[in-house]
mmCIF file of C-alpha atoms in Angstrom:
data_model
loop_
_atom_site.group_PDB
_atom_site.id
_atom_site.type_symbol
_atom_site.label_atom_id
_atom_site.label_comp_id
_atom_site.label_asym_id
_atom_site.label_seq_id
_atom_site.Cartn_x
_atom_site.Cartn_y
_atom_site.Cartn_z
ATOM 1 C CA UNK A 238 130.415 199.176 207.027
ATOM 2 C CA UNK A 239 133.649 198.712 204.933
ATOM 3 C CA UNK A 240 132.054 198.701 200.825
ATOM 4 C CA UNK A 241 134.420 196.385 198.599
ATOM 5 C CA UNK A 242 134.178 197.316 195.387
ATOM 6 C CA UNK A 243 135.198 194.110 192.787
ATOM 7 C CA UNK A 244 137.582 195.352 189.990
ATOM 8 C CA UNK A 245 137.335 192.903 187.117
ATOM 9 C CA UNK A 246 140.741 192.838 184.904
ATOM 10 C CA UNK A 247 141.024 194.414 181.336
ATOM 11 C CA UNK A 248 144.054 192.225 180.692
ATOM 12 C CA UNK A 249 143.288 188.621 179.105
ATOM 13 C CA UNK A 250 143.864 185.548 180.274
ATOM 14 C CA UNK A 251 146.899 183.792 179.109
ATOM 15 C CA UNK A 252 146.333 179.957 178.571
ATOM 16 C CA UNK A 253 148.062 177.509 179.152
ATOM 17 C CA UNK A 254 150.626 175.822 176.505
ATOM 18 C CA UNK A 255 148.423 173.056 175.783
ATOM 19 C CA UNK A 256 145.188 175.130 175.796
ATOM 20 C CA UNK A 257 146.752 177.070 172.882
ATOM 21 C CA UNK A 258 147.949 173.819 170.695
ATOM 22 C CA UNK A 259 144.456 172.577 170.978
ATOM 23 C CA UNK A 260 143.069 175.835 170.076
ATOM 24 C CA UNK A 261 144.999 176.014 166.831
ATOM 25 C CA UNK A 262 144.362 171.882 165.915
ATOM 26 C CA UNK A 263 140.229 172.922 166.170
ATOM 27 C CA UNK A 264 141.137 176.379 164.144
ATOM 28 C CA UNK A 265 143.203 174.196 161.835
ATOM 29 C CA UNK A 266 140.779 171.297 161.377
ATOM 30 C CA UNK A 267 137.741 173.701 161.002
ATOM 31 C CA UNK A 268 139.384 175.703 157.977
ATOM 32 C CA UNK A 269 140.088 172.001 156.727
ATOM 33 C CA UNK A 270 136.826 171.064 157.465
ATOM 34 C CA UNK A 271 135.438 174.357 155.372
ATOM 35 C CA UNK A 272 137.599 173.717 152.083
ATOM 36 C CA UNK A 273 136.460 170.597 151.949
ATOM 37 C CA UNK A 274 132.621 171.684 152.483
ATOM 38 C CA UNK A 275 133.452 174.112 149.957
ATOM 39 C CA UNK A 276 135.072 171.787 147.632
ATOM 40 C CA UNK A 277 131.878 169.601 147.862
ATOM 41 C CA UNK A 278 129.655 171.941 147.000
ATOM 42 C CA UNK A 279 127.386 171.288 143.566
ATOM 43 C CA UNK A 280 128.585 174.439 141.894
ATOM 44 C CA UNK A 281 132.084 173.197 142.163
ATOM 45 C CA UNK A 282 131.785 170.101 141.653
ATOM 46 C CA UNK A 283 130.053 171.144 138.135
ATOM 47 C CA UNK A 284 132.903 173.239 136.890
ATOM 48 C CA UNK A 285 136.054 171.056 138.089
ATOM 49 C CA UNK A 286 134.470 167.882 136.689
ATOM 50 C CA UNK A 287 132.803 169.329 133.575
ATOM 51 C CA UNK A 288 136.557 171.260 132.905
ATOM 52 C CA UNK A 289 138.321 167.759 133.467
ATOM 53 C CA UNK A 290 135.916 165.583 131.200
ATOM 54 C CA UNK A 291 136.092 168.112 128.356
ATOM 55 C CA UNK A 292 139.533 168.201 128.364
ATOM 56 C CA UNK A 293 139.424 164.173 128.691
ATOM 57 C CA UNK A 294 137.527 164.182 124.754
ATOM 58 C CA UNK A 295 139.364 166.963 123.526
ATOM 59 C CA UNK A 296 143.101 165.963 124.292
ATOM 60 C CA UNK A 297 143.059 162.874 122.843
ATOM 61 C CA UNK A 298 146.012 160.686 123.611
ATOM 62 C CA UNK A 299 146.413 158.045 126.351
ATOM 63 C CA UNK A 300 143.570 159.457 128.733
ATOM 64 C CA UNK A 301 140.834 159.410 125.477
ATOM 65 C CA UNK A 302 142.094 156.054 124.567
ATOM 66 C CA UNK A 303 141.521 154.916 127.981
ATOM 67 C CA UNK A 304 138.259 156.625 128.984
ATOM 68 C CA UNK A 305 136.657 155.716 125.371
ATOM 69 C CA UNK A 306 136.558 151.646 126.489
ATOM 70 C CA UNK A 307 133.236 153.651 128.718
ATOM 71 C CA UNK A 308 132.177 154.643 125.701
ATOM 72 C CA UNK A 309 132.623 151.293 123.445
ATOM 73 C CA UNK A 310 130.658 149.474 126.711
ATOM 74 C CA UNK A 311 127.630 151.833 126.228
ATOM 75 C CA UNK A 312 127.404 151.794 123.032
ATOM 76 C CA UNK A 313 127.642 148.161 122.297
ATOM 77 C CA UNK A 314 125.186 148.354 125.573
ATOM 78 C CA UNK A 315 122.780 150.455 123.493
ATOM 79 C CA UNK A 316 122.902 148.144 120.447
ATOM 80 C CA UNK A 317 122.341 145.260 122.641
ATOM 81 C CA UNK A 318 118.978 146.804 124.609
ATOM 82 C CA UNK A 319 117.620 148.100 121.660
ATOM 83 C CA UNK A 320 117.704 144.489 120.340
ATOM 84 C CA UNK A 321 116.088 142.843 123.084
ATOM 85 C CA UNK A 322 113.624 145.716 122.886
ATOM 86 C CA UNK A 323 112.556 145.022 119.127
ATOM 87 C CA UNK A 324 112.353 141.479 119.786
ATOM 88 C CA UNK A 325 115.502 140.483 118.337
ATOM 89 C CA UNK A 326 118.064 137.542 119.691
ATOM 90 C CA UNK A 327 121.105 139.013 121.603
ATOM 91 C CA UNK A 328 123.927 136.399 120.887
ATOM 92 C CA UNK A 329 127.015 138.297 122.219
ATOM 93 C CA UNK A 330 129.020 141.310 123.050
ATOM 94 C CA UNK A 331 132.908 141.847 122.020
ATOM 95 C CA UNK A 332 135.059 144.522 123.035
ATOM 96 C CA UNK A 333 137.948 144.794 121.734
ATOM 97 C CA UNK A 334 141.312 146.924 123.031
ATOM 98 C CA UNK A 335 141.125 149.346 119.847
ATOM 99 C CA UNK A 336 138.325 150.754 121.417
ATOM 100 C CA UNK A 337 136.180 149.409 118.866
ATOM 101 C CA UNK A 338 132.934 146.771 119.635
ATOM 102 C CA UNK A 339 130.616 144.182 118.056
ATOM 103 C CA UNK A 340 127.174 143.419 119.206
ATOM 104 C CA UNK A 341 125.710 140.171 117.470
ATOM 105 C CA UNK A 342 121.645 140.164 116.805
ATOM 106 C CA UNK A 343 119.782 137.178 115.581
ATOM 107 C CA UNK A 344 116.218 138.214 113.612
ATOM 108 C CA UNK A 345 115.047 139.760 110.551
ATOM 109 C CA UNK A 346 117.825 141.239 108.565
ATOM 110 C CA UNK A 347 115.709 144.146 107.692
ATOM 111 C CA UNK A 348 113.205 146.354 108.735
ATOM 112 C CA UNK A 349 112.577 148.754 111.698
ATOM 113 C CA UNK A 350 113.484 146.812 114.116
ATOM 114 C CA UNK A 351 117.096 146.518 112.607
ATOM 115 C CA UNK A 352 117.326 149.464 111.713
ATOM 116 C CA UNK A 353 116.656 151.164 115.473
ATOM 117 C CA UNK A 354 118.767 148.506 116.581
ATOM 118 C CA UNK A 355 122.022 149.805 113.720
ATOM 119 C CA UNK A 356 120.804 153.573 115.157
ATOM 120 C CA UNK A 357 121.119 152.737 118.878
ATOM 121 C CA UNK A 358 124.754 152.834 119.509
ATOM 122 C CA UNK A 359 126.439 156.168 118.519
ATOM 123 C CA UNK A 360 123.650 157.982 120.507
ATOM 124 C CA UNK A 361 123.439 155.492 123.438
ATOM 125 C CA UNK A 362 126.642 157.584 125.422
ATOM 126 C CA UNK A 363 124.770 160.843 125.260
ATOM 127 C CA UNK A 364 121.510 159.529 126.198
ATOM 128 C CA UNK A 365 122.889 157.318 129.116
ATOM 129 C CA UNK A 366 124.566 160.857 129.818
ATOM 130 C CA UNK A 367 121.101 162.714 129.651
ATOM 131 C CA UNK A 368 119.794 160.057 132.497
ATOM 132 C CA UNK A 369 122.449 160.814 134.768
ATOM 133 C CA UNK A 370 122.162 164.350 134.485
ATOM 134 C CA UNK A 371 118.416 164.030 135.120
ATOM 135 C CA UNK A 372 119.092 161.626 138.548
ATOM 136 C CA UNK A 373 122.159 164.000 139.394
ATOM 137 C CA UNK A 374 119.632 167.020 138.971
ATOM 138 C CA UNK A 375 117.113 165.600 141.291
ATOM 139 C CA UNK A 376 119.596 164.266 143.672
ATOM 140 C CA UNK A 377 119.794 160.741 143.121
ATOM 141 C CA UNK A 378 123.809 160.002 142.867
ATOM 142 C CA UNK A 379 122.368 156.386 144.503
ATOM 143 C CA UNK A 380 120.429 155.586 141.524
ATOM 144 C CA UNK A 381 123.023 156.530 139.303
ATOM 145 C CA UNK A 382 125.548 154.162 140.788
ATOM 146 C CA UNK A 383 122.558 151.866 141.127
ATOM 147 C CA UNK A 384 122.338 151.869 136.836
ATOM 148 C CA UNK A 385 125.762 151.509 136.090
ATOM 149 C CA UNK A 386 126.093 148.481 138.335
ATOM 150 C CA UNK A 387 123.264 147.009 136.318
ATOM 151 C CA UNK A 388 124.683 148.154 133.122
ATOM 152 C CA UNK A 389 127.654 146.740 133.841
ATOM 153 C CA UNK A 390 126.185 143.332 134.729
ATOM 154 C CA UNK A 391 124.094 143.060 131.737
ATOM 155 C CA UNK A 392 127.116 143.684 129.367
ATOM 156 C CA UNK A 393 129.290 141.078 131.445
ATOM 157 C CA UNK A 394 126.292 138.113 130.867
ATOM 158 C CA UNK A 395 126.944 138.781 127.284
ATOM 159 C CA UNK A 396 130.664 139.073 126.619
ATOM 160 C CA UNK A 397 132.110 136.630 124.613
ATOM 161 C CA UNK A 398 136.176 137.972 124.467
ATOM 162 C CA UNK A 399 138.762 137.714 127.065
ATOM 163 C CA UNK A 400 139.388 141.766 126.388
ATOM 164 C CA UNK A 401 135.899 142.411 126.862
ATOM 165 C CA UNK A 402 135.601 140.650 129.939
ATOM 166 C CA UNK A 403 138.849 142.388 131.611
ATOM 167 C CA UNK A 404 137.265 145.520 130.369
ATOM 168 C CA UNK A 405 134.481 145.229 132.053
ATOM 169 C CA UNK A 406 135.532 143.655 135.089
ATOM 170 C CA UNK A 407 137.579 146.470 135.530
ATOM 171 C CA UNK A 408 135.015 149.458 135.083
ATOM 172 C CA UNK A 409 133.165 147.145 138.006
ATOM 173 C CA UNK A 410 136.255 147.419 140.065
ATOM 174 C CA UNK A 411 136.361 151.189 140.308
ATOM 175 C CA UNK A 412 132.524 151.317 140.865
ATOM 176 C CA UNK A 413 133.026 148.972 143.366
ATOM 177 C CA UNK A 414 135.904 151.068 145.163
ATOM 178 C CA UNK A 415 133.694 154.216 144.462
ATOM 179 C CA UNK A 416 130.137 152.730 145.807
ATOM 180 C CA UNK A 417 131.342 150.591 148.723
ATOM 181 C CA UNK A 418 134.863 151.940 150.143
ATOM 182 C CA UNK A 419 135.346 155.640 148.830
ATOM 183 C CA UNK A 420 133.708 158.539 151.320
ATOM 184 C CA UNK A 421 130.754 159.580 150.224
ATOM 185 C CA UNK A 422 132.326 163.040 149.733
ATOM 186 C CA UNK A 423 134.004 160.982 146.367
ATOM 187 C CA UNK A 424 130.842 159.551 145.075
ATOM 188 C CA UNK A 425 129.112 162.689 143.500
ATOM 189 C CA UNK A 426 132.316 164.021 142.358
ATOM 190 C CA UNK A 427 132.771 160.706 140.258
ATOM 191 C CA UNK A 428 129.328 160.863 139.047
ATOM 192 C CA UNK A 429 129.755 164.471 138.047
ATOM 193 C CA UNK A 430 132.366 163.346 136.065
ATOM 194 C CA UNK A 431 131.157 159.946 134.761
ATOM 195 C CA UNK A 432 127.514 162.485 133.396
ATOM 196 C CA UNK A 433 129.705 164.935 131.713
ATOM 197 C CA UNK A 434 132.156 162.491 130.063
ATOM 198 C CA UNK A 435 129.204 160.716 128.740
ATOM 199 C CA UNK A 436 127.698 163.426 127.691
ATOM 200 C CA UNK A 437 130.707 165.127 125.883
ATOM 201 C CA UNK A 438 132.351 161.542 124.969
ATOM 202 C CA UNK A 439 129.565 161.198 122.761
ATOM 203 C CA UNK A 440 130.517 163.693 120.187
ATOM 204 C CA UNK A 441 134.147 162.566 119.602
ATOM 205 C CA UNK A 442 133.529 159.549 118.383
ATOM 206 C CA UNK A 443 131.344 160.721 115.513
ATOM 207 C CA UNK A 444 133.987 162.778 114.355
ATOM 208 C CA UNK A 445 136.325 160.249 114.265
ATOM 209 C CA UNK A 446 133.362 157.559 112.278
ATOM 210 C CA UNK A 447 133.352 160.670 109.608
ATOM 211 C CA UNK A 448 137.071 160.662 109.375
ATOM 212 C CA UNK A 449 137.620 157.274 108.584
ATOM 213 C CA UNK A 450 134.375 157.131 106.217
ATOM 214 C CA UNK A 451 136.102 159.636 104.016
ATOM 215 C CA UNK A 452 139.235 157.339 104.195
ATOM 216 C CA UNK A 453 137.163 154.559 102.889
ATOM 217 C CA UNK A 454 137.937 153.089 106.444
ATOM 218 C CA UNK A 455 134.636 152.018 107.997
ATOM 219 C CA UNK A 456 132.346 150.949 105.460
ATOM 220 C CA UNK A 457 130.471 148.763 107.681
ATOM 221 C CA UNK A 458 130.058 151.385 110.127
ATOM 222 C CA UNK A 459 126.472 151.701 111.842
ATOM 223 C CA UNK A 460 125.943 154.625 109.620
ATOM 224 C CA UNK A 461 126.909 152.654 106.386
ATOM 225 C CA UNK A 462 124.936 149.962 107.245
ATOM 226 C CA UNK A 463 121.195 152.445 108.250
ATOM 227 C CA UNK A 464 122.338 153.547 104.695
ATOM 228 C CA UNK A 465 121.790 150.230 103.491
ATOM 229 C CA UNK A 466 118.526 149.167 105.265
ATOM 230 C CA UNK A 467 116.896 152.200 104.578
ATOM 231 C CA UNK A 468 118.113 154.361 101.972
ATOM 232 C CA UNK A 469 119.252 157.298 103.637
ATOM 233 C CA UNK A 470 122.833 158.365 102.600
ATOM 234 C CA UNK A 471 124.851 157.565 105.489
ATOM 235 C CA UNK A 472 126.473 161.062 105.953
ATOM 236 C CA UNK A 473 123.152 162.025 106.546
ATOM 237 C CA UNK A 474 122.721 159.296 109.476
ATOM 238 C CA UNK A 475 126.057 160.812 111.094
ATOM 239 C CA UNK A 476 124.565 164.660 110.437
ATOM 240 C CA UNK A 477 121.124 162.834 112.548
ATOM 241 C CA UNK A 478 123.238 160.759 115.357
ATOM 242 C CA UNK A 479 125.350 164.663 116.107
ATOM 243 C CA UNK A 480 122.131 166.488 116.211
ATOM 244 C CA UNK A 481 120.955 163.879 118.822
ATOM 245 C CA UNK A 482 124.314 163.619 120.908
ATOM 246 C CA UNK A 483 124.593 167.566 121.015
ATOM 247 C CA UNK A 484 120.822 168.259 121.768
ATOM 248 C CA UNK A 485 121.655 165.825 124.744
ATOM 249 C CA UNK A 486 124.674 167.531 125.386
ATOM 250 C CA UNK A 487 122.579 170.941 125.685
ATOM 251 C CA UNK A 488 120.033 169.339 127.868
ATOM 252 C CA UNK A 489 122.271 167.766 130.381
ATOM 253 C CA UNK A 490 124.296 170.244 130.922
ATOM 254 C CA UNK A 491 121.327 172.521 131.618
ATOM 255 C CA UNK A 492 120.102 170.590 134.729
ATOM 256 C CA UNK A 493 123.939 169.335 135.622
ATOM 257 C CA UNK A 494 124.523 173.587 135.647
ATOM 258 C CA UNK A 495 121.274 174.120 137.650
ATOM 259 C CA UNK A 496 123.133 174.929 140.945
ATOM 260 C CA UNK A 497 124.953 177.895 139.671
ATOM 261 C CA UNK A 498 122.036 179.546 138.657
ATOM 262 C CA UNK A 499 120.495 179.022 141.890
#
């Protein structure tokens, strides 16, 4: 009986021409595939958003001047809520393209209820920005989206100025783009760096209320006007509204910088 042995080959196959281009597309679009994974992942997102919305406040110029019309919507958002919340008449909302905002009140000229009302709107960015970084901590980037659409709307019933309607028509638009058309691979990015820019946005503009109080510039800023209802000197109001918007600062980041630690 003739044995035959079977000799397997050491030597590889060589594929075909095609096999190989297809080989190198799925190598290619896998190491695609794992920088963007990577790219996505909480820890980065973090740092690259946190880095851009620090340097956002603290450069100044066109990109500040820009970004601050978020502010000047929250804020004049905080005065308005904290009206309707003390039983006060909301009458209307301006924004105007200096950056700067008036929120109109009808009730007691006095009081509490004024008074939280005057108090509301310098700390109303970082608190907003304490939310978010709550939501964004617990993995709700939905909900966030969710509230600024409603923010949004509620500011928009109460305009009263052709600049404050474009303004916020506009802030709409790119939620819109960023809620409904964008790849949900863009959504927590942009809510990353909508938390952190409220968060640190809410510092610079107490700065600048300082600046122009020494100048004699704003004496019927929010701060000059708590003086007024209540007695407080009003350098002492802006000393109370930074302690609030960096102890939210503090806090946010904490649970916005919980996936590094982890």
């Amino acid at each position: 009986m003739m044995r035959v042995l079977a000799v397997s080959s050491a030597l590889p196959v060589r594929p075909a021409a095609g096999d190989l281009s297809g080989a190198a597309a799925a190598a290619d679009t896998g190491a695609v595939g794992a920088a963007l994974e990577q790219a996505n992942t909480p820890s980065v997102i973090t740092l690259v958003t946190g880095g851009v919305a620090l340097l956002v406040v603290l450069a100044g110029g066109t990109p500040w001047r820009l970004a601050r019309n978020v502010v000047t919507i929250v804020h004049e958002a905080g005065h308005a809520l904290a009206a309707v919340l003390v039983g006060r008449r909301l009458r209307s909302i301006r924004l105007h393209s200096d950056t700067s905002g008036v929120t109109v009140s009808r009730g007691r000229p006095d009081g509490p209820g004024m008074a939280f009302t005057a108090m509301a709107g310098y700390v109303a960015p970082s608190v907003l920005g304490l939310l978010f970084a709550s939501l964004v901590g617990a993995d709700l980037i939905t909900a966030v989206l969710v509230l600024i659409a409603l923010l949004l709307l509620g500011v928009l019933v109460m305009v009263r100025n052709a600049y404050g309607v474009f303004s916020v028509v506009a802030s709409a638009v790119v939620l819109g783009l960023v809620a409904l058309v964008a790849p949900t691979v863009v959504q927590a990015p942009f809510v990353y760096l909508l938390t952190w820019f409220l968060l640190f946005g809410g510092i610079r503009p107490l700065v600048e209320l300082q600046v122009k109080r020494r100048l004699g510039q704003a004496r019927d800023s929010d701060a000059d006007q708590l003086g007024r209802l209540t007695g407080v000197p009003p350098v002492l109001w802006v000393l109370v509204f930074g302690v609030l918007t960096v102890s939210c600062v503090i806090a946010g980041g904490l649970w916005l910088l919980q996936p590094l630690a982890s």
